Amino acid sequence: MILRKKTFIKPVTDWSNISGYFKRHERSDSSHFRFVEMADNFLRVIRNEKPSISDSITLTSSRDLQIGKNRHIMRIIIENLILCDRQNIAVRGHTEERGNSMAILNYAASEDEVLSKHLTQLTNEKAKYTSPDIQNEILKIIGSQIRENIVRDCNKSDYFAILADEATDTSTKEQVSLCLRFLDRTDNGLEVRELIICQVIHIRIRGVKQCYFICSYVL
């Protein structure tokens, strides 16, 4: 026998199937269950045990606003480190507060209210993201991204070569510069790209040992 859809809207006369009515009445998709849940949520809001819908919307908006500010601050800090690295500017000075990175950030903060509040009105519950450990971690992440992009572009090329140039510095130490050369496919056709991989100091070695030494830095 098919049970009626509207349970207990009309008087129950089919007592042989009363257990089926009760089970359907208690299901999570029943109207009774939804109304009980709504009443429970209402009482929890009245007792301040749960935020109301309007409070939840306000909290969500505040959270989204804070996320946007944090991303804005992190973008400026990352771009600042990229600028220092690209121009070979030392990030830190004798102290963290007097470093080049902080000097550039403070200059940028003079025209950026969000960054200025972050650097000057800092509480103990927040991080400034300008400590040496954080700076080193950000630089490592940037380096990993650069390497991944270079490897991706190099893998697309049919040919590549590794060039090594040796020279002696003023302290009579031999230094080897490693350069990666490959064909890059662009919208204008094939272009030769040359990228300095690294500069290393090594002892006087030749032949197979020198090849092994170079490969240990490349691979």
PDB file of N, CA and C in Angstrom, residues 9-106:
ATOM      1  N   ILE A   9      -2.143  15.227   7.718  1.00  0.00           N
ATOM      2  CA  ILE A   9      -2.985  16.350   7.318  1.00  0.00           C
ATOM      3  C   ILE A   9      -4.452  15.987   7.551  1.00  0.00           C
ATOM      4  N   LYS A  10      -4.751  14.728   7.328  1.00  0.00           N
ATOM      5  CA  LYS A  10      -6.091  14.207   7.575  1.00  0.00           C
ATOM      6  C   LYS A  10      -6.009  13.149   8.674  1.00  0.00           C
ATOM      7  N   PRO A  11      -7.112  12.874   9.328  1.00  0.00           N
ATOM      8  CA  PRO A  11      -7.089  11.855  10.389  1.00  0.00           C
ATOM      9  C   PRO A  11      -6.604  10.511   9.863  1.00  0.00           C
ATOM     10  N   VAL A  12      -5.807   9.824  10.672  1.00  0.00           N
ATOM     11  CA  VAL A  12      -5.272   8.521  10.295  1.00  0.00           C
ATOM     12  C   VAL A  12      -6.290   7.446  10.666  1.00  0.00           C
ATOM     13  N   THR A  13      -6.645   6.674   9.670  1.00  0.00           N
ATOM     14  CA  THR A  13      -7.585   5.566   9.898  1.00  0.00           C
ATOM     15  C   THR A  13      -6.962   4.219   9.595  1.00  0.00           C
ATOM     16  N   ASP A  14      -5.838   4.243   8.865  1.00  0.00           N
ATOM     17  CA  ASP A  14      -5.179   2.985   8.500  1.00  0.00           C
ATOM     18  C   ASP A  14      -4.158   2.639   9.577  1.00  0.00           C
ATOM     19  N   TRP A  15      -4.628   2.074  10.690  1.00  0.00           N
ATOM     20  CA  TRP A  15      -3.748   1.806  11.818  1.00  0.00           C
ATOM     21  C   TRP A  15      -2.772   0.673  11.547  1.00  0.00           C
ATOM     22  N   SER A  16      -3.039  -0.130  10.543  1.00  0.00           N
ATOM     23  CA  SER A  16      -2.120  -1.233  10.239  1.00  0.00           C
ATOM     24  C   SER A  16      -0.788  -0.732   9.689  1.00  0.00           C
ATOM     25  N   ASN A  17      -0.783   0.483   9.105  1.00  0.00           N
ATOM     26  CA  ASN A  17       0.446   1.065   8.539  1.00  0.00           C
ATOM     27  C   ASN A  17       0.921   2.284   9.332  1.00  0.00           C
ATOM     28  N   ILE A  18       0.498   2.388  10.596  1.00  0.00           N
ATOM     29  CA  ILE A  18       0.845   3.568  11.386  1.00  0.00           C
ATOM     30  C   ILE A  18       2.349   3.709  11.588  1.00  0.00           C
ATOM     31  N   SER A  19       3.082   2.579  11.691  1.00  0.00           N
ATOM     32  CA  SER A  19       4.542   2.657  11.875  1.00  0.00           C
ATOM     33  C   SER A  19       5.213   3.301  10.668  1.00  0.00           C
ATOM     34  N   GLY A  20       4.686   3.045   9.463  1.00  0.00           N
ATOM     35  CA  GLY A  20       5.245   3.674   8.264  1.00  0.00           C
ATOM     36  C   GLY A  20       5.041   5.168   8.261  1.00  0.00           C
ATOM     37  N   TYR A  21       3.857   5.610   8.780  1.00  0.00           N
ATOM     38  CA  TYR A  21       3.603   7.049   8.874  1.00  0.00           C
ATOM     39  C   TYR A  21       4.600   7.719   9.819  1.00  0.00           C
ATOM     40  N   PHE A  22       4.849   7.069  10.950  1.00  0.00           N
ATOM     41  CA  PHE A  22       5.777   7.639  11.926  1.00  0.00           C
ATOM     42  C   PHE A  22       7.198   7.748  11.359  1.00  0.00           C
ATOM     43  N   LYS A  23       7.630   6.709  10.667  1.00  0.00           N
ATOM     44  CA  LYS A  23       8.982   6.727  10.100  1.00  0.00           C
ATOM     45  C   LYS A  23       9.131   7.837   9.067  1.00  0.00           C
ATOM     46  N   ARG A  24       8.093   7.992   8.219  1.00  0.00           N
ATOM     47  CA  ARG A  24       8.176   9.057   7.220  1.00  0.00           C
ATOM     48  C   ARG A  24       8.113  10.430   7.886  1.00  0.00           C
ATOM     49  N   HIS A  25       7.377  10.523   8.977  1.00  0.00           N
ATOM     50  CA  HIS A  25       7.256  11.786   9.693  1.00  0.00           C
ATOM     51  C   HIS A  25       8.587  12.225  10.298  1.00  0.00           C
ATOM     52  N   GLU A  26       9.436  11.240  10.611  1.00  0.00           N
ATOM     53  CA  GLU A  26      10.716  11.538  11.255  1.00  0.00           C
ATOM     54  C   GLU A  26      11.868  11.663  10.271  1.00  0.00           C
ATOM     55  N   ARG A  27      11.623  11.448   8.992  1.00  0.00           N
ATOM     56  CA  ARG A  27      12.700  11.519   8.004  1.00  0.00           C
ATOM     57  C   ARG A  27      13.230  12.943   7.897  1.00  0.00           C
ATOM     58  N   SER A  28      14.525  13.058   7.457  1.00  0.00           N
ATOM     59  CA  SER A  28      15.164  14.373   7.362  1.00  0.00           C
ATOM     60  C   SER A  28      14.572  15.239   6.261  1.00  0.00           C
ATOM     61  N   ASP A  29      13.860  14.620   5.295  1.00  0.00           N
ATOM     62  CA  ASP A  29      13.280  15.402   4.205  1.00  0.00           C
ATOM     63  C   ASP A  29      11.805  15.714   4.441  1.00  0.00           C
ATOM     64  N   SER A  30      11.309  15.407   5.638  1.00  0.00           N
ATOM     65  CA  SER A  30       9.903  15.675   5.925  1.00  0.00           C
ATOM     66  C   SER A  30       9.717  17.120   6.360  1.00  0.00           C
ATOM     67  N   SER A  31       8.512  17.629   6.203  1.00  0.00           N
ATOM     68  CA  SER A  31       8.204  19.000   6.622  1.00  0.00           C
ATOM     69  C   SER A  31       8.357  19.149   8.126  1.00  0.00           C
ATOM     70  N   HIS A  32       7.943  18.135   8.865  1.00  0.00           N
ATOM     71  CA  HIS A  32       8.060  18.188  10.321  1.00  0.00           C
ATOM     72  C   HIS A  32       9.519  18.347  10.753  1.00  0.00           C
ATOM     73  N   PHE A  33      10.410  17.594  10.142  1.00  0.00           N
ATOM     74  CA  PHE A  33      11.831  17.671  10.498  1.00  0.00           C
ATOM     75  C   PHE A  33      12.388  19.059  10.190  1.00  0.00           C
ATOM     76  N   ARG A  34      12.037  19.613   9.039  1.00  0.00           N
ATOM     77  CA  ARG A  34      12.540  20.941   8.661  1.00  0.00           C
ATOM     78  C   ARG A  34      12.038  22.010   9.624  1.00  0.00           C
ATOM     79  N   PHE A  35      10.774  21.933  10.009  1.00  0.00           N
ATOM     80  CA  PHE A  35      10.224  22.934  10.921  1.00  0.00           C
ATOM     81  C   PHE A  35      10.838  22.818  12.313  1.00  0.00           C
ATOM     82  N   VAL A  36      11.079  21.589  12.768  1.00  0.00           N
ATOM     83  CA  VAL A  36      11.748  21.400  14.057  1.00  0.00           C
ATOM     84  C   VAL A  36      13.158  21.988  14.020  1.00  0.00           C
ATOM     85  N   GLU A  37      13.862  21.772  12.905  1.00  0.00           N
ATOM     86  CA  GLU A  37      15.212  22.316  12.758  1.00  0.00           C
ATOM     87  C   GLU A  37      15.188  23.838  12.726  1.00  0.00           C
ATOM     88  N   MET A  38      14.213  24.416  12.025  1.00  0.00           N
ATOM     89  CA  MET A  38      14.083  25.874  11.975  1.00  0.00           C
ATOM     90  C   MET A  38      13.785  26.443  13.353  1.00  0.00           C
ATOM     91  N   ALA A  39      12.904  25.769  14.111  1.00  0.00           N
ATOM     92  CA  ALA A  39      12.580  26.235  15.459  1.00  0.00           C
ATOM     93  C   ALA A  39      13.799  26.156  16.371  1.00  0.00           C
ATOM     94  N   ASP A  40      14.575  25.090  16.235  1.00  0.00           N
ATOM     95  CA  ASP A  40      15.783  24.939  17.043  1.00  0.00           C
ATOM     96  C   ASP A  40      16.803  26.028  16.712  1.00  0.00           C
ATOM     97  N   ASN A  41      16.982  26.336  15.429  1.00  0.00           N
ATOM     98  CA  ASN A  41      17.901  27.408  15.030  1.00  0.00           C
ATOM     99  C   ASN A  41      17.430  28.757  15.556  1.00  0.00           C
ATOM    100  N   PHE A  42      16.110  28.983  15.528  1.00  0.00           N
ATOM    101  CA  PHE A  42      15.561  30.246  16.032  1.00  0.00           C
ATOM    102  C   PHE A  42      15.854  30.409  17.517  1.00  0.00           C
ATOM    103  N   LEU A  43      15.641  29.341  18.302  1.00  0.00           N
ATOM    104  CA  LEU A  43      15.905  29.406  19.736  1.00  0.00           C
ATOM    105  C   LEU A  43      17.388  29.618  20.014  1.00  0.00           C
ATOM    106  N   ARG A  44      18.256  29.013  19.224  1.00  0.00           N
ATOM    107  CA  ARG A  44      19.698  29.186  19.417  1.00  0.00           C
ATOM    108  C   ARG A  44      20.121  30.617  19.118  1.00  0.00           C
ATOM    109  N   VAL A  45      19.489  31.250  18.128  1.00  0.00           N
ATOM    110  CA  VAL A  45      19.786  32.654  17.822  1.00  0.00           C
ATOM    111  C   VAL A  45      19.312  33.550  18.953  1.00  0.00           C
ATOM    112  N   ILE A  46      18.108  33.280  19.497  1.00  0.00           N
ATOM    113  CA  ILE A  46      17.572  34.081  20.595  1.00  0.00           C
ATOM    114  C   ILE A  46      18.468  33.980  21.825  1.00  0.00           C
ATOM    115  N   ARG A  47      19.020  32.787  22.070  1.00  0.00           N
ATOM    116  CA  ARG A  47      19.900  32.581  23.231  1.00  0.00           C
ATOM    117  C   ARG A  47      21.348  32.972  22.948  1.00  0.00           C
ATOM    118  N   ASN A  48      21.594  33.595  21.784  1.00  0.00           N
ATOM    119  CA  ASN A  48      22.945  34.022  21.379  1.00  0.00           C
ATOM    120  C   ASN A  48      23.921  32.855  21.299  1.00  0.00           C
ATOM    121  N   GLU A  49      23.395  31.673  21.016  1.00  0.00           N
ATOM    122  CA  GLU A  49      24.244  30.505  20.817  1.00  0.00           C
ATOM    123  C   GLU A  49      24.654  30.340  19.362  1.00  0.00           C
ATOM    124  N   LYS A  50      24.045  31.103  18.483  1.00  0.00           N
ATOM    125  CA  LYS A  50      24.314  30.997  17.051  1.00  0.00           C
ATOM    126  C   LYS A  50      24.055  32.353  16.412  1.00  0.00           C
ATOM    127  N   PRO A  51      24.923  32.822  15.492  1.00  0.00           N
ATOM    128  CA  PRO A  51      24.690  34.121  14.846  1.00  0.00           C
ATOM    129  C   PRO A  51      23.490  34.076  13.913  1.00  0.00           C
ATOM    130  N   SER A  52      22.800  35.198  13.822  1.00  0.00           N
ATOM    131  CA  SER A  52      21.671  35.291  12.908  1.00  0.00           C
ATOM    132  C   SER A  52      22.160  35.379  11.470  1.00  0.00           C
ATOM    133  N   ILE A  53      21.219  35.335  10.529  1.00  0.00           N
ATOM    134  CA  ILE A  53      21.591  35.403   9.114  1.00  0.00           C
ATOM    135  C   ILE A  53      22.264  36.732   8.803  1.00  0.00           C
ATOM    136  N   SER A  54      21.709  37.825   9.352  1.00  0.00           N
ATOM    137  CA  SER A  54      22.306  39.141   9.098  1.00  0.00           C
ATOM    138  C   SER A  54      23.709  39.234   9.676  1.00  0.00           C
ATOM    139  N   ASP A  55      23.902  38.650  10.893  1.00  0.00           N
ATOM    140  CA  ASP A  55      25.242  38.657  11.490  1.00  0.00           C
ATOM    141  C   ASP A  55      26.209  37.809  10.675  1.00  0.00           C
ATOM    142  N   SER A  56      25.712  36.681  10.158  1.00  0.00           N
ATOM    143  CA  SER A  56      26.565  35.812   9.338  1.00  0.00           C
ATOM    144  C   SER A  56      27.004  36.516   8.072  1.00  0.00           C
ATOM    145  N   ILE A  57      26.077  37.280   7.462  1.00  0.00           N
ATOM    146  CA  ILE A  57      26.422  38.033   6.254  1.00  0.00           C
ATOM    147  C   ILE A  57      27.473  39.083   6.576  1.00  0.00           C
ATOM    148  N   THR A  58      27.314  39.747   7.730  1.00  0.00           N
ATOM    149  CA  THR A  58      28.289  40.769   8.134  1.00  0.00           C
ATOM    150  C   THR A  58      29.657  40.151   8.377  1.00  0.00           C
ATOM    151  N   LEU A  59      29.676  38.982   9.070  1.00  0.00           N
ATOM    152  CA  LEU A  59      30.944  38.308   9.335  1.00  0.00           C
ATOM    153  C   LEU A  59      31.612  37.861   8.045  1.00  0.00           C
ATOM    154  N   THR A  60      30.805  37.360   7.097  1.00  0.00           N
ATOM    155  CA  THR A  60      31.359  36.923   5.816  1.00  0.00           C
ATOM    156  C   THR A  60      31.945  38.095   5.049  1.00  0.00           C
ATOM    157  N   SER A  61      31.235  39.236   5.064  1.00  0.00           N
ATOM    158  CA  SER A  61      31.733  40.423   4.365  1.00  0.00           C
ATOM    159  C   SER A  61      33.025  40.920   4.999  1.00  0.00           C
ATOM    160  N   SER A  62      33.079  40.920   6.332  1.00  0.00           N
ATOM    161  CA  SER A  62      34.293  41.364   7.027  1.00  0.00           C
ATOM    162  C   SER A  62      35.459  40.430   6.731  1.00  0.00           C
ATOM    163  N   ARG A  63      35.168  39.134   6.690  1.00  0.00           N
ATOM    164  CA  ARG A  63      36.223  38.155   6.396  1.00  0.00           C
ATOM    165  C   ARG A  63      36.740  38.339   4.974  1.00  0.00           C
ATOM    166  N   ASP A  64      35.835  38.516   4.015  1.00  0.00           N
ATOM    167  CA  ASP A  64      36.255  38.736   2.630  1.00  0.00           C
ATOM    168  C   ASP A  64      37.075  40.015   2.507  1.00  0.00           C
ATOM    169  N   LEU A  65      36.679  41.054   3.257  1.00  0.00           N
ATOM    170  CA  LEU A  65      37.423  42.315   3.225  1.00  0.00           C
ATOM    171  C   LEU A  65      38.828  42.129   3.778  1.00  0.00           C
ATOM    172  N   GLN A  66      38.952  41.359   4.868  1.00  0.00           N
ATOM    173  CA  GLN A  66      40.264  41.116   5.459  1.00  0.00           C
ATOM    174  C   GLN A  66      41.134  40.282   4.535  1.00  0.00           C
ATOM    175  N   ILE A  67      40.534  39.299   3.861  1.00  0.00           N
ATOM    176  CA  ILE A  67      41.286  38.486   2.899  1.00  0.00           C
ATOM    177  C   ILE A  67      41.822  39.359   1.776  1.00  0.00           C
ATOM    178  N   GLY A  68      40.994  40.286   1.283  1.00  0.00           N
ATOM    179  CA  GLY A  68      41.441  41.191   0.227  1.00  0.00           C
ATOM    180  C   GLY A  68      42.593  42.070   0.680  1.00  0.00           C
ATOM    181  N   LYS A  69      42.536  42.567   1.924  1.00  0.00           N
ATOM    182  CA  LYS A  69      43.622  43.394   2.450  1.00  0.00           C
ATOM    183  C   LYS A  69      44.908  42.575   2.589  1.00  0.00           C
ATOM    184  N   ASN A  70      44.780  41.348   3.099  1.00  0.00           N
ATOM    185  CA  ASN A  70      45.969  40.499   3.266  1.00  0.00           C
ATOM    186  C   ASN A  70      46.636  40.204   1.929  1.00  0.00           C
ATOM    187  N   ARG A  71      45.839  39.936   0.904  1.00  0.00           N
ATOM    188  CA  ARG A  71      46.397  39.669  -0.425  1.00  0.00           C
ATOM    189  C   ARG A  71      47.067  40.915  -0.991  1.00  0.00           C
ATOM    190  N   HIS A  72      46.464  42.071  -0.747  1.00  0.00           N
ATOM    191  CA  HIS A  72      47.057  43.331  -1.216  1.00  0.00           C
ATOM    192  C   HIS A  72      48.417  43.557  -0.564  1.00  0.00           C
ATOM    193  N   ILE A  73      48.497  43.311   0.742  1.00  0.00           N
ATOM    194  CA  ILE A  73      49.754  43.500   1.470  1.00  0.00           C
ATOM    195  C   ILE A  73      50.810  42.505   1.005  1.00  0.00           C
ATOM    196  N   MET A  74      50.429  41.238   0.853  1.00  0.00           N
ATOM    197  CA  MET A  74      51.382  40.221   0.419  1.00  0.00           C
ATOM    198  C   MET A  74      51.889  40.505  -0.991  1.00  0.00           C
ATOM    199  N   ARG A  75      51.022  41.013  -1.859  1.00  0.00           N
ATOM    200  CA  ARG A  75      51.455  41.330  -3.228  1.00  0.00           C
ATOM    201  C   ARG A  75      52.539  42.403  -3.206  1.00  0.00           C
ATOM    202  N   ILE A  76      52.363  43.436  -2.375  1.00  0.00           N
ATOM    203  CA  ILE A  76      53.364  44.503  -2.295  1.00  0.00           C
ATOM    204  C   ILE A  76      54.673  43.965  -1.720  1.00  0.00           C
ATOM    205  N   ILE A  77      54.593  43.137  -0.681  1.00  0.00           N
ATOM    206  CA  ILE A  77      55.806  42.574  -0.077  1.00  0.00           C
ATOM    207  C   ILE A  77      56.556  41.700  -1.074  1.00  0.00           C
ATOM    208  N   ILE A  78      55.830  40.875  -1.829  1.00  0.00           N
ATOM    209  CA  ILE A  78      56.467  40.001  -2.819  1.00  0.00           C
ATOM    210  C   ILE A  78      57.090  40.821  -3.941  1.00  0.00           C
ATOM    211  N   GLU A  79      56.356  41.819  -4.451  1.00  0.00           N
ATOM    212  CA  GLU A  79      56.908  42.670  -5.514  1.00  0.00           C
ATOM    213  C   GLU A  79      58.136  43.426  -5.021  1.00  0.00           C
ATOM    214  N   ASN A  80      58.152  43.795  -3.747  1.00  0.00           N
ATOM    215  CA  ASN A  80      59.306  44.482  -3.172  1.00  0.00           C
ATOM    216  C   ASN A  80      60.534  43.577  -3.173  1.00  0.00           C
ATOM    217  N   LEU A  81      60.356  42.312  -2.792  1.00  0.00           N
ATOM    218  CA  LEU A  81      61.472  41.365  -2.795  1.00  0.00           C
ATOM    219  C   LEU A  81      61.953  41.073  -4.210  1.00  0.00           C
ATOM    220  N   ILE A  82      61.024  40.986  -5.157  1.00  0.00           N
ATOM    221  CA  ILE A  82      61.412  40.767  -6.553  1.00  0.00           C
ATOM    222  C   ILE A  82      62.229  41.945  -7.067  1.00  0.00           C
ATOM    223  N   LEU A  83      61.827  43.166  -6.712  1.00  0.00           N
ATOM    224  CA  LEU A  83      62.575  44.358  -7.128  1.00  0.00           C
ATOM    225  C   LEU A  83      63.994  44.327  -6.573  1.00  0.00           C
ATOM    226  N   CYS A  84      64.136  44.026  -5.277  1.00  0.00           N
ATOM    227  CA  CYS A  84      65.470  43.979  -4.675  1.00  0.00           C
ATOM    228  C   CYS A  84      66.332  42.906  -5.328  1.00  0.00           C
ATOM    229  N   ASP A  85      65.748  41.755  -5.588  1.00  0.00           N
ATOM    230  CA  ASP A  85      66.510  40.657  -6.182  1.00  0.00           C
ATOM    231  C   ASP A  85      66.895  40.970  -7.623  1.00  0.00           C
ATOM    232  N   ARG A  86      65.986  41.572  -8.372  1.00  0.00           N
ATOM    233  CA  ARG A  86      66.263  41.869  -9.782  1.00  0.00           C
ATOM    234  C   ARG A  86      67.347  42.925  -9.921  1.00  0.00           C
ATOM    235  N   GLN A  87      67.379  43.884  -9.006  1.00  0.00           N
ATOM    236  CA  GLN A  87      68.358  44.971  -9.069  1.00  0.00           C
ATOM    237  C   GLN A  87      69.602  44.691  -8.229  1.00  0.00           C
ATOM    238  N   ASN A  88      69.724  43.457  -7.711  1.00  0.00           N
ATOM    239  CA  ASN A  88      70.873  43.088  -6.867  1.00  0.00           C
ATOM    240  C   ASN A  88      71.013  44.007  -5.659  1.00  0.00           C
ATOM    241  N   ILE A  89      69.872  44.327  -5.046  1.00  0.00           N
ATOM    242  CA  ILE A  89      69.859  45.158  -3.846  1.00  0.00           C
ATOM    243  C   ILE A  89      69.777  44.241  -2.627  1.00  0.00           C
ATOM    244  N   ALA A  90      70.661  44.438  -1.682  1.00  0.00           N
ATOM    245  CA  ALA A  90      70.620  43.628  -0.464  1.00  0.00           C
ATOM    246  C   ALA A  90      69.295  43.851   0.249  1.00  0.00           C
ATOM    247  N   VAL A  91      68.639  42.769   0.623  1.00  0.00           N
ATOM    248  CA  VAL A  91      67.321  42.885   1.252  1.00  0.00           C
ATOM    249  C   VAL A  91      67.436  43.465   2.655  1.00  0.00           C
ATOM    250  N   ARG A  92      68.391  42.992   3.440  1.00  0.00           N
ATOM    251  CA  ARG A  92      68.519  43.419   4.831  1.00  0.00           C
ATOM    252  C   ARG A  92      69.808  44.204   5.036  1.00  0.00           C
ATOM    253  N   GLY A  93      69.758  45.080   6.027  1.00  0.00           N
ATOM    254  CA  GLY A  93      70.936  45.826   6.431  1.00  0.00           C
ATOM    255  C   GLY A  93      71.526  45.209   7.685  1.00  0.00           C
ATOM    256  N   HIS A  94      72.141  46.045   8.518  1.00  0.00           N
ATOM    257  CA  HIS A  94      72.707  45.541   9.769  1.00  0.00           C
ATOM    258  C   HIS A  94      71.601  45.097  10.725  1.00  0.00           C
ATOM    259  N   THR A  95      70.449  45.734  10.634  1.00  0.00           N
ATOM    260  CA  THR A  95      69.281  45.332  11.415  1.00  0.00           C
ATOM    261  C   THR A  95      68.098  45.193  10.474  1.00  0.00           C
ATOM    262  N   GLU A  96      67.069  44.469  10.937  1.00  0.00           N
ATOM    263  CA  GLU A  96      65.893  44.238  10.098  1.00  0.00           C
ATOM    264  C   GLU A  96      65.173  45.543   9.776  1.00  0.00           C
ATOM    265  N   GLU A  97      65.084  46.462  10.765  1.00  0.00           N
ATOM    266  CA  GLU A  97      64.341  47.700  10.565  1.00  0.00           C
ATOM    267  C   GLU A  97      65.039  48.648   9.603  1.00  0.00           C
ATOM    268  N   ARG A  98      66.367  48.550   9.485  1.00  0.00           N
ATOM    269  CA  ARG A  98      67.118  49.485   8.645  1.00  0.00           C
ATOM    270  C   ARG A  98      67.505  48.869   7.306  1.00  0.00           C
ATOM    271  N   GLY A  99      66.906  47.764   6.951  1.00  0.00           N
ATOM    272  CA  GLY A  99      67.224  47.115   5.691  1.00  0.00           C
ATOM    273  C   GLY A  99      66.620  47.831   4.498  1.00  0.00           C
ATOM    274  N   ASN A 100      67.131  47.511   3.306  1.00  0.00           N
ATOM    275  CA  ASN A 100      66.625  48.129   2.080  1.00  0.00           C
ATOM    276  C   ASN A 100      65.176  47.746   1.813  1.00  0.00           C
ATOM    277  N   SER A 101      64.828  46.502   2.098  1.00  0.00           N
ATOM    278  CA  SER A 101      63.460  46.056   1.867  1.00  0.00           C
ATOM    279  C   SER A 101      62.468  46.858   2.697  1.00  0.00           C
ATOM    280  N   MET A 102      62.763  47.064   3.980  1.00  0.00           N
ATOM    281  CA  MET A 102      61.867  47.839   4.834  1.00  0.00           C
ATOM    282  C   MET A 102      61.822  49.296   4.415  1.00  0.00           C
ATOM    283  N   ALA A 103      62.944  49.827   3.931  1.00  0.00           N
ATOM    284  CA  ALA A 103      62.958  51.216   3.471  1.00  0.00           C
ATOM    285  C   ALA A 103      62.025  51.399   2.278  1.00  0.00           C
ATOM    286  N   ILE A 104      62.051  50.444   1.350  1.00  0.00           N
ATOM    287  CA  ILE A 104      61.170  50.522   0.182  1.00  0.00           C
ATOM    288  C   ILE A 104      59.716  50.341   0.601  1.00  0.00           C
ATOM    289  N   LEU A 105      59.456  49.415   1.534  1.00  0.00           N
ATOM    290  CA  LEU A 105      58.086  49.207   2.011  1.00  0.00           C
ATOM    291  C   LEU A 105      57.549  50.447   2.715  1.00  0.00           C
ATOM    292  N   ASN A 106      58.370  51.074   3.540  1.00  0.00           N
ATOM    293  CA  ASN A 106      57.934  52.291   4.225  1.00  0.00           C
ATOM    294  C   ASN A 106      57.656  53.414   3.236  1.00  0.00           C
TER     295      ASN A 106
END
